[in-house]
Coordinates of C-alpha atoms in Angstrom, one line a residue:
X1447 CA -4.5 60.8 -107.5
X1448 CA -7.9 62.7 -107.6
X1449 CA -10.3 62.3 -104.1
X1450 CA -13.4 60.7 -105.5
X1451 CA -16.3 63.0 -105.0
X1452 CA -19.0 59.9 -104.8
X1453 CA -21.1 60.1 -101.6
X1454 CA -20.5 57.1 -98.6
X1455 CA -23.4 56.7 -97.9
X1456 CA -26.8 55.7 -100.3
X1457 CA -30.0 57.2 -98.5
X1458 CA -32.3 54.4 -96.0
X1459 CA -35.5 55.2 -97.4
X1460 CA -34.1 54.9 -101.3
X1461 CA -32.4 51.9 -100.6
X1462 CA -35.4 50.2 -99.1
X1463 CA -37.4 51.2 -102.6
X1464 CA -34.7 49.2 -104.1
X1465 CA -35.6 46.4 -101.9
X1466 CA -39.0 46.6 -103.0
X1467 CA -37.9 46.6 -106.8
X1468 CA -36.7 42.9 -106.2
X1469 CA -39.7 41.6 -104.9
X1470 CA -41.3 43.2 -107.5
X1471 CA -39.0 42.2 -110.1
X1472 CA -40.6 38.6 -108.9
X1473 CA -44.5 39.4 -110.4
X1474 CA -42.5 40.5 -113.4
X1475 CA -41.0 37.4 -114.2
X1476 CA -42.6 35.4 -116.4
X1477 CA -40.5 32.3 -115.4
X1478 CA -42.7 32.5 -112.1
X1479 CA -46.0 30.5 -111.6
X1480 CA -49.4 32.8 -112.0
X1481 CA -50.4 33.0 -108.5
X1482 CA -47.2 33.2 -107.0
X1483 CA -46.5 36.5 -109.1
X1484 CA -50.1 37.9 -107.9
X1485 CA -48.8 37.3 -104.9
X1486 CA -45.3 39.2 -104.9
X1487 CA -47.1 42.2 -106.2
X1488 CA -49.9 42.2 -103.8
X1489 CA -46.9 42.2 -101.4
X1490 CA -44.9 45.3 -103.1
X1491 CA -48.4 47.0 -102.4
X1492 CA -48.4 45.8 -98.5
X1493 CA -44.7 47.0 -98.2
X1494 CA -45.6 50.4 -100.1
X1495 CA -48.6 50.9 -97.4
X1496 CA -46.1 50.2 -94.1
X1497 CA -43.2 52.3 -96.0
X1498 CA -45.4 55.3 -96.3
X1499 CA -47.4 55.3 -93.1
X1500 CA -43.6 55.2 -91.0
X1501 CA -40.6 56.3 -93.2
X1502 CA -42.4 59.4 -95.2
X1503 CA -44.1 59.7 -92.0
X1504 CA -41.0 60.2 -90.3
X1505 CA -39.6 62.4 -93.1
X1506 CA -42.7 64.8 -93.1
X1507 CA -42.4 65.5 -89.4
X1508 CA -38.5 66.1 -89.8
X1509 CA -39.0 68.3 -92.6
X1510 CA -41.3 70.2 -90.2
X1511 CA -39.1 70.1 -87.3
X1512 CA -35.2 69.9 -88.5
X1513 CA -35.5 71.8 -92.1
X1514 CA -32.2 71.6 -93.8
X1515 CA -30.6 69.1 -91.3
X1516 CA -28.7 66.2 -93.6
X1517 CA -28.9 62.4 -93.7
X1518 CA -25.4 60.4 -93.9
X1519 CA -26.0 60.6 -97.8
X1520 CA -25.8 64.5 -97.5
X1521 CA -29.8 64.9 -98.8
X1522 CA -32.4 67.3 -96.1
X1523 CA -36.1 65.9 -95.3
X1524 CA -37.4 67.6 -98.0
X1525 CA -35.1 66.0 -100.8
X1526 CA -35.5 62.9 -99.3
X1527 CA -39.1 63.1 -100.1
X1528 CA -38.9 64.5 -102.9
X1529 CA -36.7 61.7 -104.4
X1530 CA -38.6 58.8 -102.6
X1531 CA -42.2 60.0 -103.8
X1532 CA -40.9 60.2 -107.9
X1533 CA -39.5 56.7 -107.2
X1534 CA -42.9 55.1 -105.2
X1535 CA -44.6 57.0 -108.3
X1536 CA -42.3 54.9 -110.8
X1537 CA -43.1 52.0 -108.8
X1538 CA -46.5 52.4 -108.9
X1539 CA -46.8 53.0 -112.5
X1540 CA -45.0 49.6 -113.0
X1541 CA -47.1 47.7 -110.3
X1542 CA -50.1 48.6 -112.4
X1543 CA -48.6 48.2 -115.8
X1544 CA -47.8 44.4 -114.6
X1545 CA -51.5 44.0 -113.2
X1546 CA -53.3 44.9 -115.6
X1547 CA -50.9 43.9 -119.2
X1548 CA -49.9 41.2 -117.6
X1549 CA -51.5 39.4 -114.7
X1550 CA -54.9 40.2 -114.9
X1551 CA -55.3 39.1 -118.7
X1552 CA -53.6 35.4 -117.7
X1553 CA -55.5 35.4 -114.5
X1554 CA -58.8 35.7 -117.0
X1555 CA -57.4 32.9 -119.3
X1556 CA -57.0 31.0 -116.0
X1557 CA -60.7 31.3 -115.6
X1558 CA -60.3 34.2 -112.5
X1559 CA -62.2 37.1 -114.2
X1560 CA -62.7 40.3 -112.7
X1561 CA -66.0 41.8 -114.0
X1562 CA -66.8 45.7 -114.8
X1563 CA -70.3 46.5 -114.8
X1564 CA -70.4 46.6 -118.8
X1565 CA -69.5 43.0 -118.5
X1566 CA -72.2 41.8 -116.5
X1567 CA -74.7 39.1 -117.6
X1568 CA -79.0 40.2 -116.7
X1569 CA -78.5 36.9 -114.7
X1570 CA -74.9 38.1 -112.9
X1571 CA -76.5 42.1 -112.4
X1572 CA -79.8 40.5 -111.1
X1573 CA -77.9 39.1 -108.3
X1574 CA -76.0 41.9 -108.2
X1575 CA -78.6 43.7 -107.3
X1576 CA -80.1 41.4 -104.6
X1577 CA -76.3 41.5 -103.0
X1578 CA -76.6 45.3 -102.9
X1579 CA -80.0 45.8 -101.5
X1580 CA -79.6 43.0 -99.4
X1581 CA -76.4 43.1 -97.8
X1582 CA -74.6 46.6 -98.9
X1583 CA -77.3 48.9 -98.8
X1584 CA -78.0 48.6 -95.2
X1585 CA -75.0 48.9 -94.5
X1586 CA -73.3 52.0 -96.2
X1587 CA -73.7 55.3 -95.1
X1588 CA -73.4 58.2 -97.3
X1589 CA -72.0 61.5 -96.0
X1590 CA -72.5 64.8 -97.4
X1591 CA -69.0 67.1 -97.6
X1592 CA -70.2 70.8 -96.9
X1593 CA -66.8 72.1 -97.2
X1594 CA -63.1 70.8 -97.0
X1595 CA -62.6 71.7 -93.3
X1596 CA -65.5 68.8 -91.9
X1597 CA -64.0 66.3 -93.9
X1598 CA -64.7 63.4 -91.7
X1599 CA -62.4 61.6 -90.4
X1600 CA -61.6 58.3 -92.5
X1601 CA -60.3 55.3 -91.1
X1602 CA -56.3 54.8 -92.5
X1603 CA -56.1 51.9 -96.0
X1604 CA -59.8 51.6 -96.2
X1605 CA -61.9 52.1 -99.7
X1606 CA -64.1 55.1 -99.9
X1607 CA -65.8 56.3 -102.8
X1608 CA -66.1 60.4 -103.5
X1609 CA -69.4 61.1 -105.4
X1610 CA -70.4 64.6 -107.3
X1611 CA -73.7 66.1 -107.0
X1612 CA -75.0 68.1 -109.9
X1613 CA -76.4 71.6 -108.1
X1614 CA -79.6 71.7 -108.7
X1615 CA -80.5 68.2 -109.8
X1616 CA -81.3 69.7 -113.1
X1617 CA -79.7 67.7 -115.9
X1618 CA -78.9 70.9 -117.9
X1619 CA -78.1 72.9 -114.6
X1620 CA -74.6 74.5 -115.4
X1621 CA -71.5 73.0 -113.8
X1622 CA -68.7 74.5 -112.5
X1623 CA -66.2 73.6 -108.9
X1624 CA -68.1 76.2 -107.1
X1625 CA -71.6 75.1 -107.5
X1626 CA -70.9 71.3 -107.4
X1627 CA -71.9 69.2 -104.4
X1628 CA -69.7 66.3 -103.1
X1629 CA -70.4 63.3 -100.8
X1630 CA -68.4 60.2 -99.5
X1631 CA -69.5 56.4 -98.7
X1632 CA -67.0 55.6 -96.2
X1633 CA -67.1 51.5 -96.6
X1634 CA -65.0 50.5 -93.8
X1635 CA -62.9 47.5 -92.8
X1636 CA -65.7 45.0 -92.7
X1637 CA -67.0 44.8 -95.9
X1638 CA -66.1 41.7 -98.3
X1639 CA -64.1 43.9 -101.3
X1640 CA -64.5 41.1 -103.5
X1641 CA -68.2 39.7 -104.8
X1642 CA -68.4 36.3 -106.0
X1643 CA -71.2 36.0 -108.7
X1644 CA -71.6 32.9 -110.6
X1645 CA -70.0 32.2 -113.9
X1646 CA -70.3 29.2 -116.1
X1647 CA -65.9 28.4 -115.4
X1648 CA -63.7 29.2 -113.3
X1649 CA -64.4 32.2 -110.5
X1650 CA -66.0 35.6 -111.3
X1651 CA -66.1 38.6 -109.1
X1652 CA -67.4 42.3 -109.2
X1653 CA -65.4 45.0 -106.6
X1654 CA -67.3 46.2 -103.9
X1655 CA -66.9 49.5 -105.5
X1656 CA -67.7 48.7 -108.8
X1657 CA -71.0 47.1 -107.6
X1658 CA -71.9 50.3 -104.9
X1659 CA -71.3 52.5 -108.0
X1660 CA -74.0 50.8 -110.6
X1661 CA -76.4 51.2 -107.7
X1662 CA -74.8 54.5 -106.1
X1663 CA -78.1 56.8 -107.0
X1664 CA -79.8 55.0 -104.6
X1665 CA -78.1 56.2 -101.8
X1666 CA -78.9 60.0 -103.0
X1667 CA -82.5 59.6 -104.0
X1668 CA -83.9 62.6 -105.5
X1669 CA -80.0 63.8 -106.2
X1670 CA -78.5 63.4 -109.9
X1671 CA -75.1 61.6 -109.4
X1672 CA -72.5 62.9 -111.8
X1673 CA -69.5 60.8 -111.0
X1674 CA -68.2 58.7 -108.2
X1675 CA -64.6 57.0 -107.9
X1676 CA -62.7 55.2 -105.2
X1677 CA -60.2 56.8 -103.4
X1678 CA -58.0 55.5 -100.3
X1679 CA -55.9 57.5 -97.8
X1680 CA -52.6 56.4 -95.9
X1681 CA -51.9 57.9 -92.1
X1682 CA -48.5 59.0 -90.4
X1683 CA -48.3 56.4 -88.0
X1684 CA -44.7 57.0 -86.9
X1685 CA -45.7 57.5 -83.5
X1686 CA -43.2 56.3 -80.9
X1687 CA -44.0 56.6 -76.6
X1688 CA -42.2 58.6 -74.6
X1689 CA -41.4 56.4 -72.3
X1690 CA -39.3 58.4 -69.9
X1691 CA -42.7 60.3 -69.4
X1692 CA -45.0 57.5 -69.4
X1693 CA -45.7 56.2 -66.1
X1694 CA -48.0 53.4 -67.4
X1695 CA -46.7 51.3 -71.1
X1696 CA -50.4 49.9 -71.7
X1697 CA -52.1 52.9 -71.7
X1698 CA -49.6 54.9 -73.4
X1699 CA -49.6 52.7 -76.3
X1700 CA -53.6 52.6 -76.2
X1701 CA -53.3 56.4 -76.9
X1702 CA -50.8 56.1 -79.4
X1703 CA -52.9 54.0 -81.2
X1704 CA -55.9 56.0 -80.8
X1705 CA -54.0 58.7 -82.1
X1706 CA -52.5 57.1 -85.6
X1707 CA -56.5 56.7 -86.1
X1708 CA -56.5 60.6 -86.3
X1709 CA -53.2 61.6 -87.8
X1710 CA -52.0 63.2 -91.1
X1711 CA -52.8 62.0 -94.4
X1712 CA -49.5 61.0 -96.2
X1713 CA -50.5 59.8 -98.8
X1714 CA -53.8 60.0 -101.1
X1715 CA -55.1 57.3 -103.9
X1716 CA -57.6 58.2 -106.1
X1717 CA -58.7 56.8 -109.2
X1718 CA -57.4 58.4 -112.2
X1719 CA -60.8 59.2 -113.6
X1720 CA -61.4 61.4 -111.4
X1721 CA -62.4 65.1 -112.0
X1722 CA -60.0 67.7 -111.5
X1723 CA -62.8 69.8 -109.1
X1724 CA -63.2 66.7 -107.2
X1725 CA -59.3 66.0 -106.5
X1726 CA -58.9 69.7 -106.0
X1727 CA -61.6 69.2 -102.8
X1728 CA -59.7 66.4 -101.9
X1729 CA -56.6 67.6 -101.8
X1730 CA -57.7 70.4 -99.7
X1731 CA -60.0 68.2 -97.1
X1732 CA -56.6 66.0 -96.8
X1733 CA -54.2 68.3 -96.9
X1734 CA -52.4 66.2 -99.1
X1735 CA -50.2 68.1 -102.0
X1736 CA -49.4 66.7 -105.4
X1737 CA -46.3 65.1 -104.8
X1738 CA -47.9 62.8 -102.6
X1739 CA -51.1 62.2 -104.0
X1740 CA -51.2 58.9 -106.6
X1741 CA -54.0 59.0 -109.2
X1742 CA -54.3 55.7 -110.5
X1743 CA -56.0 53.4 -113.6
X1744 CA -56.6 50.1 -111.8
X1745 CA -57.8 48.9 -108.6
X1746 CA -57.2 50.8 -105.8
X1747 CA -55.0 48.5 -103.2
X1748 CA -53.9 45.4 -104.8
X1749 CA -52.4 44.3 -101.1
X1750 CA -55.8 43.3 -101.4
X1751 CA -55.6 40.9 -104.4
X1752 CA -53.8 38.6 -102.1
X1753 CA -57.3 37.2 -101.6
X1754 CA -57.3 35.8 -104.7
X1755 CA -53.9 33.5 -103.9
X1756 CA -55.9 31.6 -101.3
X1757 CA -58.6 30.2 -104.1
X1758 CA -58.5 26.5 -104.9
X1759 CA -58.1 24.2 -107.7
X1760 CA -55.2 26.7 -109.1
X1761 CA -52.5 24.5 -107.7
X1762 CA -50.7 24.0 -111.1
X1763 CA -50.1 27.6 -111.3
X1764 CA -48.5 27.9 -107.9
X1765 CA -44.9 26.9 -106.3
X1766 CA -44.6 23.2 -105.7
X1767 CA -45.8 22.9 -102.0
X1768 CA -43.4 21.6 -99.3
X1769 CA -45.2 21.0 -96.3
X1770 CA -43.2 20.6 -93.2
X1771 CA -41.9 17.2 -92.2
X1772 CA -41.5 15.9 -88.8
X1773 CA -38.3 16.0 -87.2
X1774 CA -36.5 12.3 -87.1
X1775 CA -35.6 13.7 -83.4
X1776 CA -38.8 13.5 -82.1
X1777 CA -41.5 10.7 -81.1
X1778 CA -44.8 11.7 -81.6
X1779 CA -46.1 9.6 -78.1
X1780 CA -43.9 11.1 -75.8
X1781 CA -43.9 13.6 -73.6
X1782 CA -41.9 16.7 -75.4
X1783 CA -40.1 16.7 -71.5
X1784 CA -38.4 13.3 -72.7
X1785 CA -37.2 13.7 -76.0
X1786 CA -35.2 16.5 -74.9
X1787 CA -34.0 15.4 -71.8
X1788 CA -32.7 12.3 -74.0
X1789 CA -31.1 14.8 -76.3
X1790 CA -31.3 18.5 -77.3
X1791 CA -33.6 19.4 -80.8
X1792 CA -32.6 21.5 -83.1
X1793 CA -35.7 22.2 -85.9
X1794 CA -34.6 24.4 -88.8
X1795 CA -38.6 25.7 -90.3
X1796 CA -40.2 25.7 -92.5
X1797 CA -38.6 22.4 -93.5
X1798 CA -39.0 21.0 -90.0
X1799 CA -42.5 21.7 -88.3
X1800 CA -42.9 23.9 -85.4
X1801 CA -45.6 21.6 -83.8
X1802 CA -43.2 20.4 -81.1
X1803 CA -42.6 23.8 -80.2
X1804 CA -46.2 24.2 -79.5
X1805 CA -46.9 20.5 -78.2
X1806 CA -44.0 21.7 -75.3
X1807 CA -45.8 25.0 -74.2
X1808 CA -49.2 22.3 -74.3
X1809 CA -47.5 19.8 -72.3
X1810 CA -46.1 21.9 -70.5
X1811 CA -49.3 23.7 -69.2
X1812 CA -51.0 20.2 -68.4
X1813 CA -47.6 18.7 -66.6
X1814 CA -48.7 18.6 -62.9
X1815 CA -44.8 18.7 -62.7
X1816 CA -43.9 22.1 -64.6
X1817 CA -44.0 24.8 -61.6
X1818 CA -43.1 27.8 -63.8
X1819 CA -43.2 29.2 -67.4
X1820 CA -41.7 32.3 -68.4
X1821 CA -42.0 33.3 -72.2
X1822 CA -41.4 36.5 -74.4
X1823 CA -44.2 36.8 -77.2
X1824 CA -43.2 39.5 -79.7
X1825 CA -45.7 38.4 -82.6
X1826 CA -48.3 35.7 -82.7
X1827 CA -50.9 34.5 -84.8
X1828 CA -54.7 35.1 -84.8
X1829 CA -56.0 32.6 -82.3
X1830 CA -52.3 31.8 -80.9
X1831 CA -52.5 28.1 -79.3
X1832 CA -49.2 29.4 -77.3
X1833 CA -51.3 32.1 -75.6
X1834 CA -53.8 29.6 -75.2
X1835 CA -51.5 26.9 -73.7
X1836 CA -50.0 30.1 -71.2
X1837 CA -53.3 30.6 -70.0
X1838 CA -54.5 26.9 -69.2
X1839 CA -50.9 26.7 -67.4
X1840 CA -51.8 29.8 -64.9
X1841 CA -55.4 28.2 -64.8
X1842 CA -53.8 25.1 -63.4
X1843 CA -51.7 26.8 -60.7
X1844 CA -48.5 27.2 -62.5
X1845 CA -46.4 30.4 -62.0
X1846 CA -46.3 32.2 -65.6
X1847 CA -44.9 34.9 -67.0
X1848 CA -44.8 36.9 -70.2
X1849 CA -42.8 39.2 -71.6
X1850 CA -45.7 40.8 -74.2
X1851 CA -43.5 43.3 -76.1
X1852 CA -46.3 46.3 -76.8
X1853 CA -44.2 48.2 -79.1
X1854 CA -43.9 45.7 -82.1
X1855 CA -44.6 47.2 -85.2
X1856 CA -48.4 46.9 -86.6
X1857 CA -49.0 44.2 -84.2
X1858 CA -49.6 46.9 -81.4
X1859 CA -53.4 46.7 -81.0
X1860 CA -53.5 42.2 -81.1
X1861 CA -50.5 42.4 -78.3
X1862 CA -52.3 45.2 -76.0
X1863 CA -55.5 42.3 -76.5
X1864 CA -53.3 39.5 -75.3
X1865 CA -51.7 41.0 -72.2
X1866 CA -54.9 42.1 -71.8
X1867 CA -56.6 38.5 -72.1
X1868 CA -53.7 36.9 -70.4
X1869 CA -53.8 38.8 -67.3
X1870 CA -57.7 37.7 -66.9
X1871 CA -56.1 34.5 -66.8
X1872 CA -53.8 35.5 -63.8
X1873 CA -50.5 35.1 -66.0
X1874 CA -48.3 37.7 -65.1
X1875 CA -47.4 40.0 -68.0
X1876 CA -44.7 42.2 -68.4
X1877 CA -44.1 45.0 -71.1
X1878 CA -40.8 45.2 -72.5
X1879 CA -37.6 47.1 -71.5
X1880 CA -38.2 50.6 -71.1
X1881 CA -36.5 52.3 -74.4
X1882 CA -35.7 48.9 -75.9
X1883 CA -37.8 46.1 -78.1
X1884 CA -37.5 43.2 -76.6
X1885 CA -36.9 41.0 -79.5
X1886 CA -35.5 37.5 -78.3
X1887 CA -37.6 34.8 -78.5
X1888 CA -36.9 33.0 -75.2
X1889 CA -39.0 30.4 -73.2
X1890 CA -37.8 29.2 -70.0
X1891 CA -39.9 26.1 -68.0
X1892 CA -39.1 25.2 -64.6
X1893 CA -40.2 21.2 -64.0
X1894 CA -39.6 19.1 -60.7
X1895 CA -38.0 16.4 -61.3
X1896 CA -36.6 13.4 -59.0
X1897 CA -33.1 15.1 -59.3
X1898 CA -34.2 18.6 -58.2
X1899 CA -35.9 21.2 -60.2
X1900 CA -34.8 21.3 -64.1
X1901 CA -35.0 24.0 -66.5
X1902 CA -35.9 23.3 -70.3
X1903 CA -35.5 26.1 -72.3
X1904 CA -36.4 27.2 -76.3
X1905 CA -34.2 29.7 -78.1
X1906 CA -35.9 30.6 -81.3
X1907 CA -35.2 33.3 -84.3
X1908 CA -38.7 33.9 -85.3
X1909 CA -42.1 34.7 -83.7
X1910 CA -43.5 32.3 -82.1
X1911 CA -46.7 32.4 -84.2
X1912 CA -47.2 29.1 -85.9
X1913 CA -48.6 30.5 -89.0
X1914 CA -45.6 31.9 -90.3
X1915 CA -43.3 29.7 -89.2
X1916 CA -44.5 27.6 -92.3
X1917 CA -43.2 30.5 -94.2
X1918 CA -39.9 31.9 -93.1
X1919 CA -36.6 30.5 -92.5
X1920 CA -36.1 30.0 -88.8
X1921 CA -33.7 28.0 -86.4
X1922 CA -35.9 26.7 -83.2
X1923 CA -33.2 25.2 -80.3
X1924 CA -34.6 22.9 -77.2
X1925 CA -32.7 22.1 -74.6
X1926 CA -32.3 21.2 -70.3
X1927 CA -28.8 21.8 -70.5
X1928 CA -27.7 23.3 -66.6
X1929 CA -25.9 26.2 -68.3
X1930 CA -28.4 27.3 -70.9
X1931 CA -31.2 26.9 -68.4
X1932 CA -29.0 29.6 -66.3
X1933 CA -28.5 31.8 -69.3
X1934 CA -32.5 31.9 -69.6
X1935 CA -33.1 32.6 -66.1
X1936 CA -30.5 35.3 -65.8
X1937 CA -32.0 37.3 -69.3
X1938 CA -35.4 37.0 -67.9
X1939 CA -34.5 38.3 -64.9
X1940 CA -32.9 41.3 -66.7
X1941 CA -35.6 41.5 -68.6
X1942 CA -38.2 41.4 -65.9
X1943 CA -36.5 43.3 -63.1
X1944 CA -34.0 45.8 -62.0
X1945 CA -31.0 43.2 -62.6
X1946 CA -28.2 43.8 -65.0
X1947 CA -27.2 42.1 -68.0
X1948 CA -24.8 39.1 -66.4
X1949 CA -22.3 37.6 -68.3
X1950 CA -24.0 34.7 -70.2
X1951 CA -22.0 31.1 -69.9
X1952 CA -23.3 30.2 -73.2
X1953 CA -25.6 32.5 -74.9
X1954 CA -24.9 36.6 -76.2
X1955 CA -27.8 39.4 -75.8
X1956 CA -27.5 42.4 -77.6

């Protein structure tokens, strides 16, 4: 019997580019309704943004610091990103080909038409026009590039556009890479990429940088523009605390985040038109090589394109909506306190709306009863009426605490924001377990009650962010049982102080 010579293991980061295949094997299939195809591509993008910014991250800075040490699946750093950058290129290739062969031509039938500038009506580049000088033009600020080495520093997954400057402003000057001049029009994150102009059906828009570039010579008066294209960068932000060093968690993470703003490129997107002097200048402002620069024949960033899901009247080209329904369990005119002390709740979302969970963190912060509240918040939502509710609790004399963990993923910046925000509001805010995430979604209240103080408790899978609890599957469990009501004290007070991990009566921690 011959020893099989196949490998264990399969490589992480490959296996994740697998994971993305599937979801975008979803805007591939034509069995799937318009929009919602739009939409599983505009996420392949979003994934491909987060992947790069922490795994090849990750890999570039153990290829610089480990050389030939080997993953489980026997590959070094450098293999690793070898191998993942030809397969992102793959993916890439396809996420276009499916964009523009086959999305973009239905979305047109559809009557969602993306104009060029060869496309636009006098009326549609009239307006156009007032947009630009009205609302763009102020706005934009063009900056000259001397030389690779004061490249500016450009904010990470945000459009730019690079522009060429003939050298002498003579039309028949001679051009070459060494006499050219080069500029950038940084746009920022505030600009609206996509502009509506009016169209006689359905719903027409110009890109932002489609619409800067038929206008662009009037940021360079004087100057003869010979080219300009879009071009987007991607920044290592694997950047994890020391927290053995760091003697204070808020401030730490305010610097980590300050310095993601100014890390390495890792990855470059440029438009494939442009000019091989111009990508060479690039390359060497960004320090980004070949392997890891994507040249591209459509829109930079369709993450972006998720915009267009949100339009209506397109409902016939979407999934069938299933709103959540109201749990049988619960009566809308009573207090949240009595349906579970009748019973405990079990909600399984989306099906079953999170409102109650809400409505019990509301009624809870109005109860004169409730004493205490003690919560973990690991992700919430824009304008969180949770964080909301917490605050008009401590506002009303309750005792409150929050566990704000400050090192989930992306969401760094909103949770440094809240802890800040609650702790005007007197709640007391905790961050984290030192070299853990605390992950559990756990809320503990403390009401008097004729019989003594009770404890109602939620034990949740997902966030408790309200938004996207209409989106992914998620068990939410309310209860006042004695020994569950323990279990919650006894984790936050692992959580919060020096205690050990007890032994649970009912619930598991890992």
């Amino acid at each position: 019997m011959t020893k099989s010579t196949e490998p264990r293991f399969f490589n992480r980061e490959l296996s994740w580019m697998e994971f993305n295949q599937r979801v975008l094997d979803e805007a591939l299939d034509q069995s799937i309704p318009l929009i919602e195809r739009l939409k599983f591509l505009a996420i392949t993008a979003s994934n491909l943004d987060e992947f790069f910014m922490v795994r090849v991250g990750s890999l570039q800075a153990l290829s610089r610091q480990s050389g030939s040490r080997l993953d489980p699946a026997g590959m070094t750093p450098e293999e690793q990103l070898t191998a993942v950058c030809s397969r992102a290129r793959q993916m890439v290739e396809q996420q276009y080909r499916c964009y523009q062969e086959e999305l973009e031509p239905r979305l047109t039938m559809l009557g969602i038409r993306r104009l060029r500038p060869a496309d636009l009506s006098e009326k549609q580049l009239k307006i156009a026009e007032q947009v630009f000088d009205q609302e763009i033009f102020p706005v934009l600020t063009p900056i000259a590039l001397t030389c690779p080495e004061d490249f500016p520093l450009v904010v990470n997954h945000t459009i730019s556009l690079f522009v060429e400057l003939s050298p002498d402003n003579k039309p028949d000057a001679p051009v070459d890479g060494a006499t050219l001049r080069f500029a950038m029009i940084p746009f920022g994150r505030t600009r609206n990429r996509f502009i509506t102009l009016p169209s006689e059906l359905g719903y027409s828009y110009l890109l932002l940088e489609d619409l800067v570039g038929i206008f662009v010579e009037r940021l360079f008066i004087g100057q003869q523009v010979l080219d300009c294209v879009p071009f987007r960068m991607s920044r290592n932000a694997d950047m994890a605390i020391r927290e053995d060093q760091a003697s204070d968690l808020l401030t730490e993470m305010q610097e980590i985040l300050d310095a993601r703003r100014q890390s390495e490129c890792v990855r470059l997107e440029i438009s494939s038109a442009v000019s091989p002097t111009a990508l060479a200048f690039l390359s060497q402002a960004t320090k980004v090589g070949e392997r890891e620069t994507f040249a591209v024949g459509g829109p930079i960033d369709l993450s972006a394109f998720m915009r267009l899901c949100d339009l209506q009247g397109y409902d016939a080209h979407r999934y069938e909506a299933w709103p959540p329904r109201s749990s049988p369990q619960i009566d809308p005119t009573e207090s949240m306190f009595d349906t579970i002390a009748k019973r405990d709740v079990l909600l399984c979302h989306p099906y079953e709306s999170f409102e109650p969970v809400v409505r019990l963190l509301e009624d809870a912060a109005d109860d004169p009863d409730v004493i205490a509240i003690k919560q973990t918040l690991y992700r919430t939502s824009r304008n969180s009426p949770i964080v909301a509710a917490l605050k008009r609790a401590a506002l009303n004399g309750k005792h409150v605490t929050a566990v704000v963990e400050l090192k989930a993923r992306f969401d760094e910046a909103r949770n440094i924001h809240w802890a800040r925000d609650l702790e005007q509001a007197e709640v007391q805010v905790i961050y984290g377990v030192k070299g853990l995430k605390t992950h559990a979604k756990v809320c503990l209240i403390a009401r008097r009650e004729p019989q003594g103080v009770v404890r109602y408790v939620h034990f949740g899978t997902g966030n408790y962010n309200e938004i996207t609890s209409r989106l992914y599957g998620d068990i939410s469990y309310m209860s006042c049982s004695e020994d569950l009501g323990a279990d919650a004290s006894a984790f936050f007070n692992a959580v919060t102080g020096y205690s050990q991990p007890q032994a649970f009566r009912k619930i598991d921690a890992a």
